[in-house]
mmCIF file of C-alpha atoms in Angstrom:
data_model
loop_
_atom_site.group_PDB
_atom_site.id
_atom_site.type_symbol
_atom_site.label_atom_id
_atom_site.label_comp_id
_atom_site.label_asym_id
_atom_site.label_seq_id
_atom_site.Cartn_x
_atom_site.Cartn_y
_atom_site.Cartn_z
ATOM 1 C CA UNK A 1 16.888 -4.653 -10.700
ATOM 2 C CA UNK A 2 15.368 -6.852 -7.896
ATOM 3 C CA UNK A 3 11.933 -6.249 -6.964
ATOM 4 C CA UNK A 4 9.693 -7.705 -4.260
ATOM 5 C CA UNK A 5 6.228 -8.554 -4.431
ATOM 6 C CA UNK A 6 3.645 -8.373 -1.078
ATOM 7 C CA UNK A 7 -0.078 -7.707 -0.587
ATOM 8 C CA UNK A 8 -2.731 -8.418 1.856
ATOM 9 C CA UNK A 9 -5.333 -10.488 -0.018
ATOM 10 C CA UNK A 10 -3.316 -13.188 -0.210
ATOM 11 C CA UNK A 11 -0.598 -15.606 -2.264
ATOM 12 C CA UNK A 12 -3.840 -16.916 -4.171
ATOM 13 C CA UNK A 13 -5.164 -13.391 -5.004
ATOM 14 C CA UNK A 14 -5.806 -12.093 -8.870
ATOM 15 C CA UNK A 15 -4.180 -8.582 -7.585
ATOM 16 C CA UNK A 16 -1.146 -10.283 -6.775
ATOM 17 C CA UNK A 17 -0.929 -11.805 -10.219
ATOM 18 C CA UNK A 18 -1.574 -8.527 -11.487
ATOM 19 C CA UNK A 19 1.475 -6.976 -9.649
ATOM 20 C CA UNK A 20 3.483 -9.582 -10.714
ATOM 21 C CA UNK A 21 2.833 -9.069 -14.701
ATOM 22 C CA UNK A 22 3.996 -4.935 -13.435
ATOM 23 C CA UNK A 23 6.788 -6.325 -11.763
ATOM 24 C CA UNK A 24 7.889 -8.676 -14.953
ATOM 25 C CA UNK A 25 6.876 -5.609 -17.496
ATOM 26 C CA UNK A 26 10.361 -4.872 -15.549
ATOM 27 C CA UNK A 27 12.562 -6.925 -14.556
ATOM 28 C CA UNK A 28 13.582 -10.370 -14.676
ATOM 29 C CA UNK A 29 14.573 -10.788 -10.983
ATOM 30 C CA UNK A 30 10.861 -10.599 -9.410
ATOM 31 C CA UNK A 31 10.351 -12.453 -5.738
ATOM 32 C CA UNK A 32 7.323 -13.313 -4.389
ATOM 33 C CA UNK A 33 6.420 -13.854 -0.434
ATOM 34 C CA UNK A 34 2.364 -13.069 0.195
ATOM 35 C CA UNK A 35 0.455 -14.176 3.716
ATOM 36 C CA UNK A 36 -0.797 -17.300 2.844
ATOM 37 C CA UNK A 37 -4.394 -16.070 3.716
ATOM 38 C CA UNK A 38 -6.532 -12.693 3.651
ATOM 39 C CA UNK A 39 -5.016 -10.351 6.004
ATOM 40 C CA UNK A 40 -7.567 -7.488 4.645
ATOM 41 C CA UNK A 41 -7.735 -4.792 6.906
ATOM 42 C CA UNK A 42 -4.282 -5.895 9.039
ATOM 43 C CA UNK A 43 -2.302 -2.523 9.074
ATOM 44 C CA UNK A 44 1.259 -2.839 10.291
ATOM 45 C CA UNK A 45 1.030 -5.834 12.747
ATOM 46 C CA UNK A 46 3.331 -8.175 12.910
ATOM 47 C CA UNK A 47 3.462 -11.963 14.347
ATOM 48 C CA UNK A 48 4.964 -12.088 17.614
ATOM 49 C CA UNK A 49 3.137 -14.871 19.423
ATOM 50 C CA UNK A 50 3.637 -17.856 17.468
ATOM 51 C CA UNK A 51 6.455 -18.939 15.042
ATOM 52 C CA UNK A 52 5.988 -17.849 11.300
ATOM 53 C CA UNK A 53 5.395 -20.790 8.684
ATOM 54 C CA UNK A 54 6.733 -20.575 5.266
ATOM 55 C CA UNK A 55 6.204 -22.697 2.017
ATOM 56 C CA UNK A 56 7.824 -22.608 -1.300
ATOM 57 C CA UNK A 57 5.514 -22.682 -4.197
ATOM 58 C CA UNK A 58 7.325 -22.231 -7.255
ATOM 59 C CA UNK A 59 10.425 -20.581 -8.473
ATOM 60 C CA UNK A 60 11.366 -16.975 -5.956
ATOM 61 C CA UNK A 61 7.171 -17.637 -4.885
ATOM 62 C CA UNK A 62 6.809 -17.990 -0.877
ATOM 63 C CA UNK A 63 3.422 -18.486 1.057
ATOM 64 C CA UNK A 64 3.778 -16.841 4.785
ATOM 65 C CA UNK A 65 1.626 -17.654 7.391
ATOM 66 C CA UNK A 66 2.025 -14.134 8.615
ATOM 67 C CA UNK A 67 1.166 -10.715 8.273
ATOM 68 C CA UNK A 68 2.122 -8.389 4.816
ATOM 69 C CA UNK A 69 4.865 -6.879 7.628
ATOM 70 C CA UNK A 70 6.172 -10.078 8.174
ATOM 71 C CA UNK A 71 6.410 -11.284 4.738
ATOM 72 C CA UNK A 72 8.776 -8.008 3.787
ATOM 73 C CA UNK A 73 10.407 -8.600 7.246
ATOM 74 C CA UNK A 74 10.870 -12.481 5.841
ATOM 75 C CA UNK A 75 11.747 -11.176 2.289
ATOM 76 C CA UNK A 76 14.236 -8.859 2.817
ATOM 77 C CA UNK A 77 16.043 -10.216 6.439
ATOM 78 C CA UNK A 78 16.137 -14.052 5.211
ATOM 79 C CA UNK A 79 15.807 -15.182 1.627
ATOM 80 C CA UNK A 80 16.873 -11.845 0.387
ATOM 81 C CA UNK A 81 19.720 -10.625 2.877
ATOM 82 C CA UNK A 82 22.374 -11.454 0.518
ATOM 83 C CA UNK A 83 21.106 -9.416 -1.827
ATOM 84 C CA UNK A 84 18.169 -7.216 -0.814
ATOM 85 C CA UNK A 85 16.003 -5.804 -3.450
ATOM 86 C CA UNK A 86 15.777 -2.607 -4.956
ATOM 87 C CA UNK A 87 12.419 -2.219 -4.845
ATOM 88 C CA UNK A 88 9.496 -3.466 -2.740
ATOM 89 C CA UNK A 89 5.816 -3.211 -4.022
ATOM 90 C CA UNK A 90 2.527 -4.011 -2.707
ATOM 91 C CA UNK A 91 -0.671 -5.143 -4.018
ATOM 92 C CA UNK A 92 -2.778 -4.358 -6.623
ATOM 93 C CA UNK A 93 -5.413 -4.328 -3.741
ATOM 94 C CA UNK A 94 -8.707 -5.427 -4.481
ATOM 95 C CA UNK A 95 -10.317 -1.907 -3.161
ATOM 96 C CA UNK A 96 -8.966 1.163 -2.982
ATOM 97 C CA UNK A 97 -6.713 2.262 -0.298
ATOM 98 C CA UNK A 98 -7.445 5.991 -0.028
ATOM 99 C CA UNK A 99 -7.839 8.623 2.515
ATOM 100 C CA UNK A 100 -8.270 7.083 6.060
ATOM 101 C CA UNK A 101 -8.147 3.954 4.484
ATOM 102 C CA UNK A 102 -4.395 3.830 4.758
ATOM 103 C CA UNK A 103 -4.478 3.058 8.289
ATOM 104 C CA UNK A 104 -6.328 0.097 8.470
ATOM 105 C CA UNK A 105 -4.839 -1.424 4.933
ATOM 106 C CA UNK A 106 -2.365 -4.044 5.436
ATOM 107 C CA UNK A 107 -1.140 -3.716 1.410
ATOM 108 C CA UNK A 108 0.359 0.510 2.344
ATOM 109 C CA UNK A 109 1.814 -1.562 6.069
ATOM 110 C CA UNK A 110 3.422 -3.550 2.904
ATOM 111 C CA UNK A 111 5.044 -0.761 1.798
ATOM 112 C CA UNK A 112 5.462 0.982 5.045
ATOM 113 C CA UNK A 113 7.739 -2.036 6.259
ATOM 114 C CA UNK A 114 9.483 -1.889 2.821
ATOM 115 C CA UNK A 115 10.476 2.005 3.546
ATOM 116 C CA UNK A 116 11.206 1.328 7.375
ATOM 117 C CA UNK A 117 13.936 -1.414 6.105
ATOM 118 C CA UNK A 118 15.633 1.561 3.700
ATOM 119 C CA UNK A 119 14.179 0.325 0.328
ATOM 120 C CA UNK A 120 11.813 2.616 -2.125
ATOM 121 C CA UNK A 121 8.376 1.106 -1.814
ATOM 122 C CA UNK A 122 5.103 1.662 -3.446
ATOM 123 C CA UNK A 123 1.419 0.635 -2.835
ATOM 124 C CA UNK A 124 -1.178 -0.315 -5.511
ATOM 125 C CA UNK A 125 -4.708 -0.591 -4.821
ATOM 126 C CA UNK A 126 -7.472 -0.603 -7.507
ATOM 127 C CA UNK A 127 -10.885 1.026 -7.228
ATOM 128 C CA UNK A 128 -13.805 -1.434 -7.296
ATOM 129 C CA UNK A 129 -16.942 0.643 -6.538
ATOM 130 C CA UNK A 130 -17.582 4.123 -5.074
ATOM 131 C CA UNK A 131 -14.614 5.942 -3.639
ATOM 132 C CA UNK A 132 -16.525 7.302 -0.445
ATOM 133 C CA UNK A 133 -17.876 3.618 0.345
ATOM 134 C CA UNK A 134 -15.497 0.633 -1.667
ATOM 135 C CA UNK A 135 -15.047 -1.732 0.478
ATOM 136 C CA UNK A 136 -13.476 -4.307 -2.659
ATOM 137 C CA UNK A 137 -17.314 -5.304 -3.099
ATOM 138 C CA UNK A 138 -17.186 -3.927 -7.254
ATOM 139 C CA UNK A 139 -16.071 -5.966 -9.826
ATOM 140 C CA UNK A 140 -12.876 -5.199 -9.970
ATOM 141 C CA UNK A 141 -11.190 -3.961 -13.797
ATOM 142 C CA UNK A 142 -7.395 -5.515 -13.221
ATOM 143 C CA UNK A 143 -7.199 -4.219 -17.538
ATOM 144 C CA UNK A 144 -6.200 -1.258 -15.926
ATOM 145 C CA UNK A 145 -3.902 -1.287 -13.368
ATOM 146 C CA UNK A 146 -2.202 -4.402 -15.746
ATOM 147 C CA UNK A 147 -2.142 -1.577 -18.913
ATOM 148 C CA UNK A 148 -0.846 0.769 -16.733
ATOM 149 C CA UNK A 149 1.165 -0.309 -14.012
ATOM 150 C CA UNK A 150 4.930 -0.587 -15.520
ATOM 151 C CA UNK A 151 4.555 2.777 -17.224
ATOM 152 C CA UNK A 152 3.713 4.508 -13.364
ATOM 153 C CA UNK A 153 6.272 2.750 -12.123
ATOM 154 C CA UNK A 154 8.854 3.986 -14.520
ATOM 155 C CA UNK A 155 8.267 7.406 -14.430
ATOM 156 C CA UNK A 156 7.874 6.843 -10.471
ATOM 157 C CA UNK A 157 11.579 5.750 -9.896
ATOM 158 C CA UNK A 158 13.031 8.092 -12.696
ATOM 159 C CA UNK A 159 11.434 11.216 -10.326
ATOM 160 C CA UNK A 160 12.756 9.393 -7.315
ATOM 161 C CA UNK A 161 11.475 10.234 -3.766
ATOM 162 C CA UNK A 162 13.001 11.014 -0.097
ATOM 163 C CA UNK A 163 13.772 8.005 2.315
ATOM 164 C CA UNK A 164 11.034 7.698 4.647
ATOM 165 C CA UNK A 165 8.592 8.144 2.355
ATOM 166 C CA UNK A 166 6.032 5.657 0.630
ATOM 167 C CA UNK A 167 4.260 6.020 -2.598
ATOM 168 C CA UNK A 168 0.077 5.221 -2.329
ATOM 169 C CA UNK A 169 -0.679 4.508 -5.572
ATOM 170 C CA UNK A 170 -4.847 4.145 -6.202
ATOM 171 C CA UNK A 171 -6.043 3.520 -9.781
ATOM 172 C CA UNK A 172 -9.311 4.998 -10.698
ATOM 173 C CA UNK A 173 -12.404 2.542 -11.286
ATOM 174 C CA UNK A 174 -12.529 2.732 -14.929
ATOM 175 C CA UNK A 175 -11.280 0.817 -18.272
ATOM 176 C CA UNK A 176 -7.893 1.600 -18.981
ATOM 177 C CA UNK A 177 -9.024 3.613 -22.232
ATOM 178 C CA UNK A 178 -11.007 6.074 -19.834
ATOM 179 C CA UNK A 179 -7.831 7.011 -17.837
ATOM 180 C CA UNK A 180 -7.849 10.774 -17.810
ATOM 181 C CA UNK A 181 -4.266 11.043 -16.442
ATOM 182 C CA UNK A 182 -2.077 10.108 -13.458
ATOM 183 C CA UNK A 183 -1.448 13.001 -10.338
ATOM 184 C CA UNK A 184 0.260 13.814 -7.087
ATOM 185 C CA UNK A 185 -2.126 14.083 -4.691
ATOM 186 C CA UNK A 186 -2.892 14.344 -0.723
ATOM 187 C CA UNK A 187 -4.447 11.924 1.346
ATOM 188 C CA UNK A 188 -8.104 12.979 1.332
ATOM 189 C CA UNK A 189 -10.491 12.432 5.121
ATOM 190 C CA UNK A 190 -14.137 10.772 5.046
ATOM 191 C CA UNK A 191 -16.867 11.707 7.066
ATOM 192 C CA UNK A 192 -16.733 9.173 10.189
ATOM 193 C CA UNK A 193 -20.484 8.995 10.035
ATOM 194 C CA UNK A 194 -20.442 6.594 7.175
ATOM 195 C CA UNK A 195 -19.012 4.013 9.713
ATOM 196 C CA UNK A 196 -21.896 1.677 10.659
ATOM 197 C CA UNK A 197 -22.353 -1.164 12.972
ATOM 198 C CA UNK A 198 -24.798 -4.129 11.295
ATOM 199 C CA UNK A 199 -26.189 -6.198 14.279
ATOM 200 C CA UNK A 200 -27.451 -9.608 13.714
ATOM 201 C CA UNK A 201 -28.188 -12.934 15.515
ATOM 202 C CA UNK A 202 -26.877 -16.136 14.926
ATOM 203 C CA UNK A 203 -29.143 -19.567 14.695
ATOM 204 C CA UNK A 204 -28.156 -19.741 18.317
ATOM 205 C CA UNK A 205 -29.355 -16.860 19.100
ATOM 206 C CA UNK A 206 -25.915 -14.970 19.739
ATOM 207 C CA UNK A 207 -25.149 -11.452 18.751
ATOM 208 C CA UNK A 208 -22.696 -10.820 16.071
ATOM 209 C CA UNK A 209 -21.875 -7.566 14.574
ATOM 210 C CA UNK A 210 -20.547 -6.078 11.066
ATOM 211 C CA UNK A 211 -18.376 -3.054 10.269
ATOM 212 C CA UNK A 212 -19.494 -1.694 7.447
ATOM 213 C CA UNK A 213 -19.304 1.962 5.013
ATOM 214 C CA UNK A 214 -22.692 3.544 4.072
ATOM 215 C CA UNK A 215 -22.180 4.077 0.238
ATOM 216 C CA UNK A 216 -23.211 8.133 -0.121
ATOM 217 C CA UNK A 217 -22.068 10.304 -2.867
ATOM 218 C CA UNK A 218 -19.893 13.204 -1.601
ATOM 219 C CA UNK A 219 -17.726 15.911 -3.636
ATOM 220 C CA UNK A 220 -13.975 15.436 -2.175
ATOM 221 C CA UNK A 221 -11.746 18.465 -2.112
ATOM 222 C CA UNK A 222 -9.936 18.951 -5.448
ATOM 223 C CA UNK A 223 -6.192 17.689 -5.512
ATOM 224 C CA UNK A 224 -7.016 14.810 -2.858
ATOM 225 C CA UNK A 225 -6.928 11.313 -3.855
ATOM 226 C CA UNK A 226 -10.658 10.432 -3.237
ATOM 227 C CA UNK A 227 -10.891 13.569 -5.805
ATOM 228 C CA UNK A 228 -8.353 12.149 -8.418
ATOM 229 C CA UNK A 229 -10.245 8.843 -8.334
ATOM 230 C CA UNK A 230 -13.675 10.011 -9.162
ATOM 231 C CA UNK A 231 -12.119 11.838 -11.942
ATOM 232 C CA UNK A 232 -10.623 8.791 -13.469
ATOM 233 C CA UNK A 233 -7.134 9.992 -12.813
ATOM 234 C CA UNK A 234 -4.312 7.824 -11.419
ATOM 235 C CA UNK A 235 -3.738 9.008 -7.946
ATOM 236 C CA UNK A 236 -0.107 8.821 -6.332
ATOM 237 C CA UNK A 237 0.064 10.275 -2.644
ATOM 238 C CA UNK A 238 3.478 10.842 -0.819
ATOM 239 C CA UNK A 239 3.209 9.433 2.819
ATOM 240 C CA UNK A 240 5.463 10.654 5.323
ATOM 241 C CA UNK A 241 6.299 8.659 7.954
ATOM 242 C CA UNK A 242 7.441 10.489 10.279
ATOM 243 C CA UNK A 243 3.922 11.487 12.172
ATOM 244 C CA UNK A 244 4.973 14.080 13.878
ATOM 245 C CA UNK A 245 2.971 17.293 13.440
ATOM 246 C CA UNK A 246 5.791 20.200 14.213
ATOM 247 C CA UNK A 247 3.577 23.184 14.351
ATOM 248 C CA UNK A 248 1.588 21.199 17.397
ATOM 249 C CA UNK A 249 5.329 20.186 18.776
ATOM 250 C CA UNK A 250 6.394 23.898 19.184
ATOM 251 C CA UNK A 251 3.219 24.649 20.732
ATOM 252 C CA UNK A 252 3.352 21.977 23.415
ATOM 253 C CA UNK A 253 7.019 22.860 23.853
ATOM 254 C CA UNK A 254 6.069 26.352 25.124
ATOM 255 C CA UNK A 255 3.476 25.016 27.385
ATOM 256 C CA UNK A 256 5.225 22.246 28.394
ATOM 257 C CA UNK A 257 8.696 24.200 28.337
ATOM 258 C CA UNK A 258 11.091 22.994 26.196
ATOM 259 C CA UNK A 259 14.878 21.480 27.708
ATOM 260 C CA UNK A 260 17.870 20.430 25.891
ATOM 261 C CA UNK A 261 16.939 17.446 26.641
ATOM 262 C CA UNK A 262 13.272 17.779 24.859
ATOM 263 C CA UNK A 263 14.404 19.296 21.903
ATOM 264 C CA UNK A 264 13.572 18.365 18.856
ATOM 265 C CA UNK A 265 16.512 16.792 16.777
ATOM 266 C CA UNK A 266 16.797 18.645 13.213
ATOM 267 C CA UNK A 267 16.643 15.812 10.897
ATOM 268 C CA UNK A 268 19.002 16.871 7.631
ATOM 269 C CA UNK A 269 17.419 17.527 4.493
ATOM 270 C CA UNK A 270 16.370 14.810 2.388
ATOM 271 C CA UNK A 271 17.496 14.701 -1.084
ATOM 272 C CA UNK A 272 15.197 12.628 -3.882
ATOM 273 C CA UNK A 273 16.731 9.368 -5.005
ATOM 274 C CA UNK A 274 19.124 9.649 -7.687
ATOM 275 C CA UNK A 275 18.262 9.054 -10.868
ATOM 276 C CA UNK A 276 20.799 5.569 -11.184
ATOM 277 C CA UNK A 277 17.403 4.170 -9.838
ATOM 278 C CA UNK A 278 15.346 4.879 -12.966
ATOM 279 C CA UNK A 279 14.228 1.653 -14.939
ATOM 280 C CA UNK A 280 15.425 1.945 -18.190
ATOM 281 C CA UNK A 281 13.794 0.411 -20.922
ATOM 282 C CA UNK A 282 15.963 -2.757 -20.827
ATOM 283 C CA UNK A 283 15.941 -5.533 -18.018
ATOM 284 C CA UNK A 284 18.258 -5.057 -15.556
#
């Protein structure tokens, strides 16, 4: 099996060397290409307006001076289109990736690009403070995504999951010992009035300003992943990417009147991977 490697802190990050130890828990056949700096925070943008700039560092390791979309895009298209992999994972973010989180994060965009290019794709991210407020600030407990990783993954790919859909993966902030369990969860919502604007001046005398997440306690809704989190649990969220909302599509249609034209196109069923993409417990 041929797996590869993104995130979003970085090719120098100590998530990324985390992933890879997953990755080699594996499989022999592991490829790395990372942005060659922090993209923290980059979603799914890609580099349009200048040319991308690659450099080997080691054996299957690439540094892209790019976005995590255009380091997939890079993987899979060029140094992979012989042979694309079978797998593409991203991460182990330093900072969880949960709730509305997943539309800023460039490590699920990672994944997201991985999915959009027809290959099974999974996000990491690892918990570093409070779930309602981490912002990566924590000291982060790599032990346990490390101790745990390769067994998720297994059990992950021997369920198998629909095209067009990405696995969020979010390990708790705790020692792997204290691991209560791993569960399928929903993407959870934060109050928007954590969201705070930090206004400061410069030496000149120039305003600058900071984005940042009041940390506040707050009981999520059971089942979502900010819930599974604070329980210690393993959270793994299904994203869909197809956005569309269908019960607000029929609406519209009967406002807006629906044509032949306008309808909808019934998408077939989607049937779960088959299970000749399970990791067995030799290397393929």
């Amino acid at each position: 099996m041929r797996i590869l490697l993104t995130n979003d802190d970085g090719i120098e990050a100590p998530g990324l060397d985390v992933l890879e130890k997953i990755a080699t828990d594996l499989t022999d056949d592991v490829w790395v290409v990372a942005p060659e700096t922090d993209n923290s925070g980059a979603s799914h943008s890609l580099t349009l307006a200048e040319p991308l700039r690659m450099r080997e560092l080691g054996k299957r390791r690439y540094a892209i001076k790019g976005t995590p979309t255009d380091c997939v895009i890079m993987g899979v298209r060029f140094l992979l289109h012989e042979k694309p992999p079978d797998l593409v994972m991203s991460g182990v973010n330093r900072g969880q990736n949960l709730a509305d989180d997943i539309t800023y994060s460039g490590t699920v965009a990672g994944a997201i690009q991985g999915c959009l290019l027809g290959i099974p794709s999974i996000a990491m991210s690892l918990v570093t403070g409070p779930a309602e407020a981490d912002q990566g600030a924590g000291e982060p407990l790599w032990e346990t995504p490390m101790h745990h990783g390769a067994d998720l993954v297994r059990k992950l790919m021997h369920a198998g999951w629909p095209d067009g859909v990405v696995l969020n993966v979010n390990f708790p902030n705790c020692l792997p010992d204290a691991v209560k369990g791993m569960c399928a969860t929903v993407q959870g919502l934060r109050d928007p009035d954590l969201f705070r604007i930090i206004d400061r001046l410069d030496a000149r005398g120039r305003a600058y300003y900071w984005i940042g997440v009041e940390r506040r306690r707050a009981k999520p809704p059971k089942g979502t992943d900010l819930w599974a989190v604070s329980c210690n649990q393993i959270s793994v969220t299904p994203l869909c990417l197809d956005y569309t909302d269908e019960a607000t599509r029929e609406s519209l249609s009967r406002v807006l009147g629906a044509s032949k034209e306008g309808e909808r196109i019934s998408q077939p069923a989607q049937e779960p991977r088959a299970q000749g993409r399970a990791i067995h417990s030799h290397r393929e």
